[in-house]
mmCIF file with all atom_site columns, C-alpha atoms in Angstrom:
data_model
loop_
_atom_site.group_PDB
_atom_site.id
_atom_site.type_symbol
_atom_site.label_atom_id
_atom_site.label_alt_id
_atom_site.label_comp_id
_atom_site.label_asym_id
_atom_site.label_entity_id
_atom_site.label_seq_id
_atom_site.pdbx_PDB_ins_code
_atom_site.Cartn_x
_atom_site.Cartn_y
_atom_site.Cartn_z
_atom_site.occupancy
_atom_site.B_iso_or_equiv
_atom_site.pdbx_formal_charge
_atom_site.auth_seq_id
_atom_site.auth_comp_id
_atom_site.auth_asym_id
_atom_site.auth_atom_id
_atom_site.pdbx_PDB_model_num
ATOM 1   C CA . MET A 1 1   ? -14.332 9.128   31.628 1.00 94.00 ? 1   MET A CA 1
ATOM 2   C CA . LYS A 1 2   ? -10.868 7.565   32.119 1.00 94.00 ? 2   LYS A CA 1
ATOM 3   C CA . LEU A 1 3   ? -8.604  7.026   29.302 1.00 95.00 ? 3   LEU A CA 1
ATOM 4   C CA . TYR A 1 4   ? -6.109  4.233   29.288 1.00 92.00 ? 4   TYR A CA 1
ATOM 5   C CA . GLN A 1 5   ? -3.348  5.477   27.525 1.00 91.00 ? 5   GLN A CA 1
ATOM 6   C CA . SER A 1 6   ? 0.583   4.468   26.725 1.00 87.00 ? 6   SER A CA 1
ATOM 7   C CA . VAL A 1 7   ? 3.298   5.104   24.065 1.00 87.00 ? 7   VAL A CA 1
ATOM 8   C CA . GLY A 1 8   ? 2.827   3.899   20.195 1.00 90.00 ? 8   GLY A CA 1
ATOM 9   C CA . PRO A 1 9   ? 1.263   6.055   17.240 1.00 94.00 ? 9   PRO A CA 1
ATOM 10  C CA . ASN A 1 10  ? -2.642  4.737   18.533 1.00 93.00 ? 10  ASN A CA 1
ATOM 11  C CA . PRO A 1 11  ? -2.415  6.159   21.816 1.00 93.00 ? 11  PRO A CA 1
ATOM 12  C CA . ARG A 1 12  ? -1.006  9.448   20.756 1.00 95.00 ? 12  ARG A CA 1
ATOM 13  C CA . VAL A 1 13  ? -4.073  10.191  18.453 1.00 97.00 ? 13  VAL A CA 1
ATOM 14  C CA . VAL A 1 14  ? -5.747  10.298  21.070 1.00 96.00 ? 14  VAL A CA 1
ATOM 15  C CA . LEU A 1 15  ? -3.347  12.372  22.971 1.00 95.00 ? 15  LEU A CA 1
ATOM 16  C CA . PHE A 1 16  ? -3.316  15.176  19.934 1.00 96.00 ? 16  PHE A CA 1
ATOM 17  C CA . TYR A 1 17  ? -7.143  15.282  19.491 1.00 97.00 ? 17  TYR A CA 1
ATOM 18  C CA . LEU A 1 18  ? -7.686  15.804  23.518 1.00 96.00 ? 18  LEU A CA 1
ATOM 19  C CA . ALA A 1 19  ? -5.344  18.984  23.199 1.00 95.00 ? 19  ALA A CA 1
ATOM 20  C CA . GLU A 1 20  ? -6.520  19.988  20.120 1.00 97.00 ? 20  GLU A CA 1
ATOM 21  C CA . LYS A 1 21  ? -10.142 20.096  21.431 1.00 96.00 ? 21  LYS A CA 1
ATOM 22  C CA . GLY A 1 22  ? -9.172  21.325  24.750 1.00 95.00 ? 22  GLY A CA 1
ATOM 23  C CA . LEU A 1 23  ? -10.875 18.638  26.578 1.00 95.00 ? 23  LEU A CA 1
ATOM 24  C CA . GLU A 1 24  ? -9.395  16.701  30.250 1.00 92.00 ? 24  GLU A CA 1
ATOM 25  C CA . ILE A 1 25  ? -9.976  13.730  30.926 1.00 93.00 ? 25  ILE A CA 1
ATOM 26  C CA . ASP A 1 26  ? -8.984  11.432  33.908 1.00 93.00 ? 26  ASP A CA 1
ATOM 27  C CA . ARG A 1 27  ? -5.732  9.285   32.688 1.00 91.00 ? 27  ARG A CA 1
ATOM 28  C CA . ALA A 1 28  ? -4.290  6.291   33.638 1.00 89.00 ? 28  ALA A CA 1
ATOM 29  C CA . PHE A 1 29  ? -1.149  4.997   31.918 1.00 88.00 ? 29  PHE A CA 1
ATOM 30  C CA . VAL A 1 30  ? -0.436  1.242   30.786 1.00 86.00 ? 30  VAL A CA 1
ATOM 31  C CA . ASP A 1 31  ? 2.671   0.196   30.358 1.00 80.00 ? 31  ASP A CA 1
ATOM 32  C CA . ILE A 1 32  ? 3.087   -1.598  26.921 1.00 77.00 ? 32  ILE A CA 1
ATOM 33  C CA . ARG A 1 33  ? 7.065   -2.256  26.763 1.00 74.00 ? 33  ARG A CA 1
ATOM 34  C CA . ALA A 1 34  ? 6.744   -4.340  30.321 1.00 75.00 ? 34  ALA A CA 1
ATOM 35  C CA . GLY A 1 35  ? 3.623   -6.089  28.847 1.00 72.00 ? 35  GLY A CA 1
ATOM 36  C CA . GLU A 1 36  ? 1.549   -4.858  30.938 1.00 75.00 ? 36  GLU A CA 1
ATOM 37  C CA . ASN A 1 37  ? -1.131  -4.658  28.361 1.00 74.00 ? 37  ASN A CA 1
ATOM 38  C CA . ARG A 1 38  ? -1.034  -8.457  27.717 1.00 73.00 ? 38  ARG A CA 1
ATOM 39  C CA . GLN A 1 39  ? -1.628  -9.314  31.791 1.00 73.00 ? 39  GLN A CA 1
ATOM 40  C CA . GLY A 1 40  ? -4.728  -11.187 33.573 1.00 73.00 ? 40  GLY A CA 1
ATOM 41  C CA . GLU A 1 41  ? -5.977  -7.866  34.850 1.00 74.00 ? 41  GLU A CA 1
ATOM 42  C CA . TRP A 1 42  ? -5.246  -5.553  31.695 1.00 76.00 ? 42  TRP A CA 1
ATOM 43  C CA . LEU A 1 43  ? -6.776  -8.470  30.010 1.00 78.00 ? 43  LEU A CA 1
ATOM 44  C CA . LYS A 1 44  ? -10.218 -8.729  32.289 1.00 76.00 ? 44  LYS A CA 1
ATOM 45  C CA . LYS A 1 45  ? -10.882 -5.322  30.903 1.00 76.00 ? 45  LYS A CA 1
ATOM 46  C CA . HIS A 1 46  ? -10.047 -5.786  27.558 1.00 75.00 ? 46  HIS A CA 1
ATOM 47  C CA . PRO A 1 47  ? -9.526  -9.116  25.856 1.00 74.00 ? 47  PRO A CA 1
ATOM 48  C CA . ARG A 1 48  ? -7.344  -8.297  22.579 1.00 77.00 ? 48  ARG A CA 1
ATOM 49  C CA . GLY A 1 49  ? -4.535  -6.266  24.881 1.00 72.00 ? 49  GLY A CA 1
ATOM 50  C CA . GLY A 1 50  ? -5.479  -2.865  22.942 1.00 80.00 ? 50  GLY A CA 1
ATOM 51  C CA . ILE A 1 51  ? -4.308  0.596   23.913 1.00 85.00 ? 51  ILE A CA 1
ATOM 52  C CA . PRO A 1 52  ? -5.678  3.173   24.115 1.00 93.00 ? 52  PRO A CA 1
ATOM 53  C CA . VAL A 1 53  ? -9.443  2.347   25.805 1.00 93.00 ? 53  VAL A CA 1
ATOM 54  C CA . LEU A 1 54  ? -11.803 4.972   27.287 1.00 96.00 ? 54  LEU A CA 1
ATOM 55  C CA . GLU A 1 55  ? -13.872 3.637   30.292 1.00 94.00 ? 55  GLU A CA 1
ATOM 56  C CA . LEU A 1 56  ? -17.365 5.705   30.461 1.00 96.00 ? 56  LEU A CA 1
ATOM 57  C CA . ASP A 1 57  ? -18.645 6.277   33.478 1.00 93.00 ? 57  ASP A CA 1
ATOM 58  C CA . ASP A 1 58  ? -20.997 3.227   33.827 1.00 94.00 ? 58  ASP A CA 1
ATOM 59  C CA . GLY A 1 59  ? -17.647 0.908   33.255 1.00 90.00 ? 59  GLY A CA 1
ATOM 60  C CA . SER A 1 60  ? -18.331 0.154   29.467 1.00 92.00 ? 60  SER A CA 1
ATOM 61  C CA . LEU A 1 61  ? -15.512 0.441   27.142 1.00 92.00 ? 61  LEU A CA 1
ATOM 62  C CA . ILE A 1 62  ? -14.683 1.920   23.740 1.00 94.00 ? 62  ILE A CA 1
ATOM 63  C CA . SER A 1 63  ? -11.183 0.631   21.937 1.00 91.00 ? 63  SER A CA 1
ATOM 64  C CA . GLU A 1 64  ? -9.929  2.118   19.165 1.00 93.00 ? 64  GLU A CA 1
ATOM 65  C CA . ALA A 1 65  ? -8.114  5.673   18.705 1.00 96.00 ? 65  ALA A CA 1
ATOM 66  C CA . THR A 1 66  ? -10.166 7.088   16.396 1.00 96.00 ? 66  THR A CA 1
ATOM 67  C CA . VAL A 1 67  ? -13.475 5.471   17.305 1.00 96.00 ? 67  VAL A CA 1
ATOM 68  C CA . ILE A 1 68  ? -12.428 7.140   20.617 1.00 97.00 ? 68  ILE A CA 1
ATOM 69  C CA . CYS A 1 69  ? -12.271 10.222  18.930 1.00 97.00 ? 69  CYS A CA 1
ATOM 70  C CA . ASP A 1 70  ? -15.343 10.296  17.117 1.00 97.00 ? 70  ASP A CA 1
ATOM 71  C CA . TYR A 1 71  ? -17.388 9.255   20.461 1.00 97.00 ? 71  TYR A CA 1
ATOM 72  C CA . LEU A 1 72  ? -15.607 12.606  22.430 1.00 97.00 ? 72  LEU A CA 1
ATOM 73  C CA . ASP A 1 73  ? -16.752 14.517  19.061 1.00 97.00 ? 73  ASP A CA 1
ATOM 74  C CA . GLU A 1 74  ? -20.163 13.256  19.631 1.00 96.00 ? 74  GLU A CA 1
ATOM 75  C CA . ARG A 1 75  ? -20.300 13.843  23.266 1.00 96.00 ? 75  ARG A CA 1
ATOM 76  C CA . PHE A 1 76  ? -18.446 17.313  22.952 1.00 96.00 ? 76  PHE A CA 1
ATOM 77  C CA . PRO A 1 77  ? -19.722 19.041  19.480 1.00 94.00 ? 77  PRO A CA 1
ATOM 78  C CA . ASP A 1 78  ? -17.465 21.955  19.957 1.00 93.00 ? 78  ASP A CA 1
ATOM 79  C CA . LYS A 1 79  ? -14.842 22.235  17.666 1.00 94.00 ? 79  LYS A CA 1
ATOM 80  C CA . PRO A 1 80  ? -15.506 19.278  15.445 1.00 96.00 ? 80  PRO A CA 1
ATOM 81  C CA . LEU A 1 81  ? -12.292 17.286  13.952 1.00 98.00 ? 81  LEU A CA 1
ATOM 82  C CA . ALA A 1 82  ? -14.374 14.405  13.008 1.00 97.00 ? 82  ALA A CA 1
ATOM 83  C CA . GLY A 1 83  ? -16.569 16.524  10.824 1.00 95.00 ? 83  GLY A CA 1
ATOM 84  C CA . ALA A 1 84  ? -19.263 18.714  11.212 1.00 94.00 ? 84  ALA A CA 1
ATOM 85  C CA . THR A 1 85  ? -21.927 17.897  8.368  1.00 95.00 ? 85  THR A CA 1
ATOM 86  C CA . PRO A 1 86  ? -22.167 14.150  7.430  1.00 96.00 ? 86  PRO A CA 1
ATOM 87  C CA . GLU A 1 87  ? -20.761 14.765  4.453  1.00 96.00 ? 87  GLU A CA 1
ATOM 88  C CA . ALA A 1 88  ? -17.474 16.376  6.254  1.00 96.00 ? 88  ALA A CA 1
ATOM 89  C CA . ARG A 1 89  ? -17.676 13.096  8.593  1.00 96.00 ? 89  ARG A CA 1
ATOM 90  C CA . ALA A 1 90  ? -18.021 10.892  5.725  1.00 97.00 ? 90  ALA A CA 1
ATOM 91  C CA . ALA A 1 91  ? -15.006 12.399  4.261  1.00 97.00 ? 91  ALA A CA 1
ATOM 92  C CA . VAL A 1 92  ? -12.762 12.198  7.272  1.00 98.00 ? 92  VAL A CA 1
ATOM 93  C CA . ARG A 1 93  ? -13.307 9.064   7.866  1.00 97.00 ? 93  ARG A CA 1
ATOM 94  C CA . SER A 1 94  ? -12.534 7.688   4.047  1.00 97.00 ? 94  SER A CA 1
ATOM 95  C CA . ALA A 1 95  ? -9.437  9.581   4.743  1.00 98.00 ? 95  ALA A CA 1
ATOM 96  C CA . ILE A 1 96  ? -8.745  7.631   7.808  1.00 98.00 ? 96  ILE A CA 1
ATOM 97  C CA . ARG A 1 97  ? -9.463  4.312   6.322  1.00 97.00 ? 97  ARG A CA 1
ATOM 98  C CA . HIS A 1 98  ? -7.592  4.252   4.020  1.00 97.00 ? 98  HIS A CA 1
ATOM 99  C CA . ILE A 1 99  ? -4.062  5.499   6.198  1.00 98.00 ? 99  ILE A CA 1
ATOM 100 C CA . ASP A 1 100 ? -5.001  2.688   8.240  1.00 96.00 ? 100 ASP A CA 1
ATOM 101 C CA . TYR A 1 101 ? -4.818  0.441   5.619  1.00 96.00 ? 101 TYR A CA 1
ATOM 102 C CA . SER A 1 102 ? -1.926  2.317   3.147  1.00 98.00 ? 102 SER A CA 1
ATOM 103 C CA . ILE A 1 103 ? -0.218  3.106   5.962  1.00 98.00 ? 103 ILE A CA 1
ATOM 104 C CA . GLY A 1 104 ? -0.948  2.488   9.260  1.00 97.00 ? 104 GLY A CA 1
ATOM 105 C CA . SER A 1 105 ? -0.816  -1.798  9.472  1.00 96.00 ? 105 SER A CA 1
ATOM 106 C CA . PRO A 1 106 ? 1.730   -2.327  6.927  1.00 97.00 ? 106 PRO A CA 1
ATOM 107 C CA . MET A 1 107 ? 4.220   0.555   8.990  1.00 97.00 ? 107 MET A CA 1
ATOM 108 C CA . MET A 1 108 ? 3.076   -1.398  12.280 1.00 95.00 ? 108 MET A CA 1
ATOM 109 C CA . ASN A 1 109 ? 3.429   -4.963  11.012 1.00 94.00 ? 109 ASN A CA 1
ATOM 110 C CA . GLY A 1 110 ? 6.729   -4.068  8.989  1.00 95.00 ? 110 GLY A CA 1
ATOM 111 C CA . PHE A 1 111 ? 8.441   -2.630  12.097 1.00 94.00 ? 111 PHE A CA 1
ATOM 112 C CA . ARG A 1 112 ? 6.548   -5.877  14.614 1.00 92.00 ? 112 ARG A CA 1
ATOM 113 C CA . SER A 1 113 ? 8.438   -8.406  12.378 1.00 94.00 ? 113 SER A CA 1
ATOM 114 C CA . ALA A 1 114 ? 11.683  -6.382  11.972 1.00 91.00 ? 114 ALA A CA 1
ATOM 115 C CA . GLU A 1 115 ? 12.981  -3.765  14.847 1.00 94.00 ? 115 GLU A CA 1
ATOM 116 C CA . GLY A 1 116 ? 10.409  -4.386  17.667 1.00 88.00 ? 116 GLY A CA 1
ATOM 117 C CA . LEU A 1 117 ? 9.922   -9.104  16.650 1.00 91.00 ? 117 LEU A CA 1
ATOM 118 C CA . PRO A 1 118 ? 12.063  -8.952  20.460 1.00 90.00 ? 118 PRO A CA 1
ATOM 119 C CA . MET A 1 119 ? 9.598   -7.129  21.638 1.00 85.00 ? 119 MET A CA 1
ATOM 120 C CA . PHE A 1 120 ? 6.516   -8.634  20.188 1.00 85.00 ? 120 PHE A CA 1
ATOM 121 C CA . GLU A 1 121 ? 7.767   -11.815 18.833 1.00 86.00 ? 121 GLU A CA 1
ATOM 122 C CA . ASN A 1 122 ? 5.892   -13.734 22.097 1.00 85.00 ? 122 ASN A CA 1
ATOM 123 C CA . ARG A 1 123 ? 2.592   -11.674 22.212 1.00 82.00 ? 123 ARG A CA 1
ATOM 124 C CA . MET A 1 124 ? 1.634   -11.933 18.608 1.00 84.00 ? 124 MET A CA 1
ATOM 125 C CA . LEU A 1 125 ? 2.101   -13.414 15.540 1.00 88.00 ? 125 LEU A CA 1
ATOM 126 C CA . CYS A 1 126 ? 5.076   -11.842 13.573 1.00 87.00 ? 126 CYS A CA 1
ATOM 127 C CA . VAL A 1 127 ? 6.259   -12.615 9.935  1.00 94.00 ? 127 VAL A CA 1
ATOM 128 C CA . PRO A 1 128 ? 9.937   -11.542 9.905  1.00 93.00 ? 128 PRO A CA 1
ATOM 129 C CA . GLU A 1 129 ? 9.774   -12.040 6.179  1.00 96.00 ? 129 GLU A CA 1
ATOM 130 C CA . ALA A 1 130 ? 7.388   -9.936  5.347  1.00 94.00 ? 130 ALA A CA 1
ATOM 131 C CA . ALA A 1 131 ? 8.909   -6.961  7.019  1.00 95.00 ? 131 ALA A CA 1
ATOM 132 C CA . PRO A 1 132 ? 10.297  -5.433  3.587  1.00 97.00 ? 132 PRO A CA 1
ATOM 133 C CA . GLY A 1 133 ? 6.702   -5.861  2.348  1.00 97.00 ? 133 GLY A CA 1
ATOM 134 C CA . ASN A 1 134 ? 5.018   -4.051  4.660  1.00 97.00 ? 134 ASN A CA 1
ATOM 135 C CA . LYS A 1 135 ? 7.949   -1.768  4.675  1.00 98.00 ? 135 LYS A CA 1
ATOM 136 C CA . ALA A 1 136 ? 7.361   -0.707  1.120  1.00 98.00 ? 136 ALA A CA 1
ATOM 137 C CA . TYR A 1 137 ? 3.905   -0.758  1.316  1.00 98.00 ? 137 TYR A CA 1
ATOM 138 C CA . ALA A 1 138 ? 3.836   1.795   4.356  1.00 98.00 ? 138 ALA A CA 1
ATOM 139 C CA . GLN A 1 139 ? 6.090   3.947   1.543  1.00 98.00 ? 139 GLN A CA 1
ATOM 140 C CA . ASP A 1 140 ? 3.673   3.300   -0.999 1.00 98.00 ? 140 ASP A CA 1
ATOM 141 C CA . GLY A 1 141 ? 1.327   4.548   1.100  1.00 98.00 ? 141 GLY A CA 1
ATOM 142 C CA . MET A 1 142 ? 3.149   8.258   1.894  1.00 98.00 ? 142 MET A CA 1
ATOM 143 C CA . ARG A 1 143 ? 3.349   8.587   -1.653 1.00 98.00 ? 143 ARG A CA 1
ATOM 144 C CA . GLN A 1 144 ? -0.648  8.614   -2.145 1.00 98.00 ? 144 GLN A CA 1
ATOM 145 C CA . ALA A 1 145 ? -0.572  11.154  1.081  1.00 98.00 ? 145 ALA A CA 1
ATOM 146 C CA . ASP A 1 146 ? 1.694   13.090  -0.823 1.00 98.00 ? 146 ASP A CA 1
ATOM 147 C CA . ALA A 1 147 ? 0.082   13.072  -3.894 1.00 98.00 ? 147 ALA A CA 1
ATOM 148 C CA . LEU A 1 148 ? -3.426  13.981  -2.297 1.00 98.00 ? 148 LEU A CA 1
ATOM 149 C CA . LEU A 1 149 ? -1.701  16.730  -0.557 1.00 98.00 ? 149 LEU A CA 1
ATOM 150 C CA . ALA A 1 150 ? -0.263  18.358  -3.527 1.00 98.00 ? 150 ALA A CA 1
ATOM 151 C CA . THR A 1 151 ? -4.093  18.926  -4.015 1.00 98.00 ? 151 THR A CA 1
ATOM 152 C CA . GLN A 1 152 ? -5.754  20.158  -1.016 1.00 97.00 ? 152 GLN A CA 1
ATOM 153 C CA . PRO A 1 153 ? -4.150  21.467  2.288  1.00 97.00 ? 153 PRO A CA 1
ATOM 154 C CA . PHE A 1 154 ? -5.341  19.062  4.471  1.00 98.00 ? 154 PHE A CA 1
ATOM 155 C CA . VAL A 1 155 ? -6.062  15.123  4.618  1.00 98.00 ? 155 VAL A CA 1
ATOM 156 C CA . ALA A 1 156 ? -9.565  15.144  4.077  1.00 97.00 ? 156 ALA A CA 1
ATOM 157 C CA . GLY A 1 157 ? -9.789  19.041  2.130  1.00 95.00 ? 157 GLY A CA 1
ATOM 158 C CA . ASP A 1 158 ? -9.781  21.831  3.714  1.00 95.00 ? 158 ASP A CA 1
ATOM 159 C CA . SER A 1 159 ? -9.604  21.784  7.131  1.00 96.00 ? 159 SER A CA 1
ATOM 160 C CA . PHE A 1 160 ? -7.813  20.317  9.849  1.00 98.00 ? 160 PHE A CA 1
ATOM 161 C CA . SER A 1 161 ? -9.483  17.279  11.069 1.00 98.00 ? 161 SER A CA 1
ATOM 162 C CA . LEU A 1 162 ? -9.085  13.757  13.356 1.00 98.00 ? 162 LEU A CA 1
ATOM 163 C CA . ALA A 1 163 ? -7.640  12.397  9.572  1.00 98.00 ? 163 ALA A CA 1
ATOM 164 C CA . ASP A 1 164 ? -4.557  14.924  9.936  1.00 98.00 ? 164 ASP A CA 1
ATOM 165 C CA . ILE A 1 165 ? -3.850  13.973  13.614 1.00 98.00 ? 165 ILE A CA 1
ATOM 166 C CA . ALA A 1 166 ? -4.458  10.123  12.436 1.00 98.00 ? 166 ALA A CA 1
ATOM 167 C CA . LEU A 1 167 ? -1.737  10.167  9.598  1.00 98.00 ? 167 LEU A CA 1
ATOM 168 C CA . PHE A 1 168 ? 1.051   12.670  11.353 1.00 98.00 ? 168 PHE A CA 1
ATOM 169 C CA . CYS A 1 169 ? 0.996   9.867   14.456 1.00 97.00 ? 169 CYS A CA 1
ATOM 170 C CA . TRP A 1 170 ? 1.777   7.148   11.775 1.00 97.00 ? 170 TRP A CA 1
ATOM 171 C CA . VAL A 1 171 ? 4.182   9.636   9.772  1.00 97.00 ? 171 VAL A CA 1
ATOM 172 C CA . GLU A 1 172 ? 6.021   10.933  13.102 1.00 97.00 ? 172 GLU A CA 1
ATOM 173 C CA . PHE A 1 173 ? 6.073   6.773   14.608 1.00 95.00 ? 173 PHE A CA 1
ATOM 174 C CA . GLY A 1 174 ? 7.721   5.790   11.393 1.00 97.00 ? 174 GLY A CA 1
ATOM 175 C CA . ALA A 1 175 ? 10.677  8.265   11.691 1.00 96.00 ? 175 ALA A CA 1
ATOM 176 C CA . MET A 1 176 ? 10.792  6.594   14.956 1.00 94.00 ? 176 MET A CA 1
ATOM 177 C CA . VAL A 1 177 ? 11.403  3.175   13.659 1.00 95.00 ? 177 VAL A CA 1
ATOM 178 C CA . GLY A 1 178 ? 13.305  3.866   10.631 1.00 95.00 ? 178 GLY A CA 1
ATOM 179 C CA . GLN A 1 179 ? 10.181  4.101   8.124  1.00 97.00 ? 179 GLN A CA 1
ATOM 180 C CA . ASN A 1 180 ? 11.065  7.625   6.773  1.00 97.00 ? 180 ASN A CA 1
ATOM 181 C CA . MET A 1 181 ? 8.728   9.672   4.546  1.00 98.00 ? 181 MET A CA 1
ATOM 182 C CA . PRO A 1 182 ? 10.182  9.328   0.855  1.00 97.00 ? 182 PRO A CA 1
ATOM 183 C CA . ASP A 1 183 ? 12.820  11.056  0.179  1.00 96.00 ? 183 ASP A CA 1
ATOM 184 C CA . ASP A 1 184 ? 10.651  12.747  -2.925 1.00 96.00 ? 184 ASP A CA 1
ATOM 185 C CA . ALA A 1 185 ? 7.674   13.356  -0.599 1.00 98.00 ? 185 ALA A CA 1
ATOM 186 C CA . ALA A 1 186 ? 7.745   16.987  -0.867 1.00 98.00 ? 186 ALA A CA 1
ATOM 187 C CA . HIS A 1 187 ? 3.906   18.201  -0.011 1.00 98.00 ? 187 HIS A CA 1
ATOM 188 C CA . LEU A 1 188 ? 3.696   15.636  2.566  1.00 98.00 ? 188 LEU A CA 1
ATOM 189 C CA . LYS A 1 189 ? 7.306   16.908  4.204  1.00 98.00 ? 189 LYS A CA 1
ATOM 190 C CA . ALA A 1 190 ? 5.354   20.278  4.219  1.00 98.00 ? 190 ALA A CA 1
ATOM 191 C CA . TRP A 1 191 ? 2.401   19.164  5.210  1.00 98.00 ? 191 TRP A CA 1
ATOM 192 C CA . ARG A 1 192 ? 3.800   17.021  8.274  1.00 98.00 ? 192 ARG A CA 1
ATOM 193 C CA . ASP A 1 193 ? 6.474   20.407  9.642  1.00 98.00 ? 193 ASP A CA 1
ATOM 194 C CA . LYS A 1 194 ? 2.577   22.419  9.481  1.00 98.00 ? 194 LYS A CA 1
ATOM 195 C CA . VAL A 1 195 ? 1.108   20.002  11.635 1.00 98.00 ? 195 VAL A CA 1
ATOM 196 C CA . ALA A 1 196 ? 4.303   19.506  13.940 1.00 97.00 ? 196 ALA A CA 1
ATOM 197 C CA . SER A 1 197 ? 4.243   22.964  14.945 1.00 97.00 ? 197 SER A CA 1
ATOM 198 C CA . MET A 1 198 ? 0.921   23.083  16.405 1.00 97.00 ? 198 MET A CA 1
ATOM 199 C CA . PRO A 1 199 ? 0.810   23.472  20.598 1.00 96.00 ? 199 PRO A CA 1
ATOM 200 C CA . SER A 1 200 ? -1.554  20.323  20.202 1.00 96.00 ? 200 SER A CA 1
ATOM 201 C CA . ALA A 1 201 ? 1.270   18.332  18.447 1.00 96.00 ? 201 ALA A CA 1
ATOM 202 C CA . ILE A 1 202 ? 3.899   18.986  20.604 1.00 95.00 ? 202 ILE A CA 1
ATOM 203 C CA . ALA A 1 203 ? 2.010   18.570  23.938 1.00 92.00 ? 203 ALA A CA 1
ATOM 204 C CA . SER A 1 204 ? 1.035   15.001  22.475 1.00 92.00 ? 204 SER A CA 1
ATOM 205 C CA . ALA A 1 205 ? 4.700   13.968  22.338 1.00 90.00 ? 205 ALA A CA 1
ATOM 206 C CA . ASP A 1 206 ? 4.681   12.975  26.260 1.00 80.00 ? 206 ASP A CA 1
ATOM 207 C CA . PRO A 1 207 ? 2.439   10.232  26.600 1.00 76.00 ? 207 PRO A CA 1
ATOM 208 C CA . LYS A 1 208 ? 2.574   11.422  30.486 1.00 74.00 ? 208 LYS A CA 1
ATOM 209 C CA . HIS A 1 209 ? 1.890   14.754  29.649 1.00 66.00 ? 209 HIS A CA 1
ATOM 210 C CA . GLY A 1 210 ? -0.803  15.752  32.059 1.00 61.00 ? 210 GLY A CA 1
ATOM 211 C CA . LEU A 1 211 ? -0.462  12.546  34.497 1.00 66.00 ? 211 LEU A CA 1
ATOM 212 C CA . ALA A 1 212 ? 0.388   12.881  38.012 1.00 48.00 ? 212 ALA A CA 1
ATOM 213 C CA . ALA A 1 213 ? 3.940   11.385  38.645 1.00 40.00 ? 213 ALA A CA 1
#
């Protein structure tokens, strides 16, 4: 297998997952800042231009960060992070879906249509007038996460999971692009600090970690 990796919250999800799981997979870095993922050779591999992508031994491709992690959890079931039982997997997937639509999507769209506009306006649809609203949606999503974490230690229940990795990577991305956690989100901040101290979280901060120079 080969993982095509880059910067950003979605690629970092897979890096964090691999580090926490203790998996070593051959990797290649794709420079999305330079638009490498929007050029001919990469588009032949993945027409939507997305990163990360996992290429299997038979040449087939799996895209979308949490789907890649789900697949790897099934292939390598020791220390499951996507849930050890059908019920646990349902809880993790439900949490991730909520994170994606209440935090991830609006946060990314808010960034692309504002601070990131010079990078993205020639690559995909950007709606600058929608940026403030999207950022507000993301703030509300983080407040919802804060309320949830007031009732349980981790996003999908009592155990650390792929849902925590997904939320952490979005919270960290938000801090980088001016969409910080709400000031009153004390539970979310405490959870973030706890996750940030994990060796796997620290390792995932460098997208080229483990790659040959």
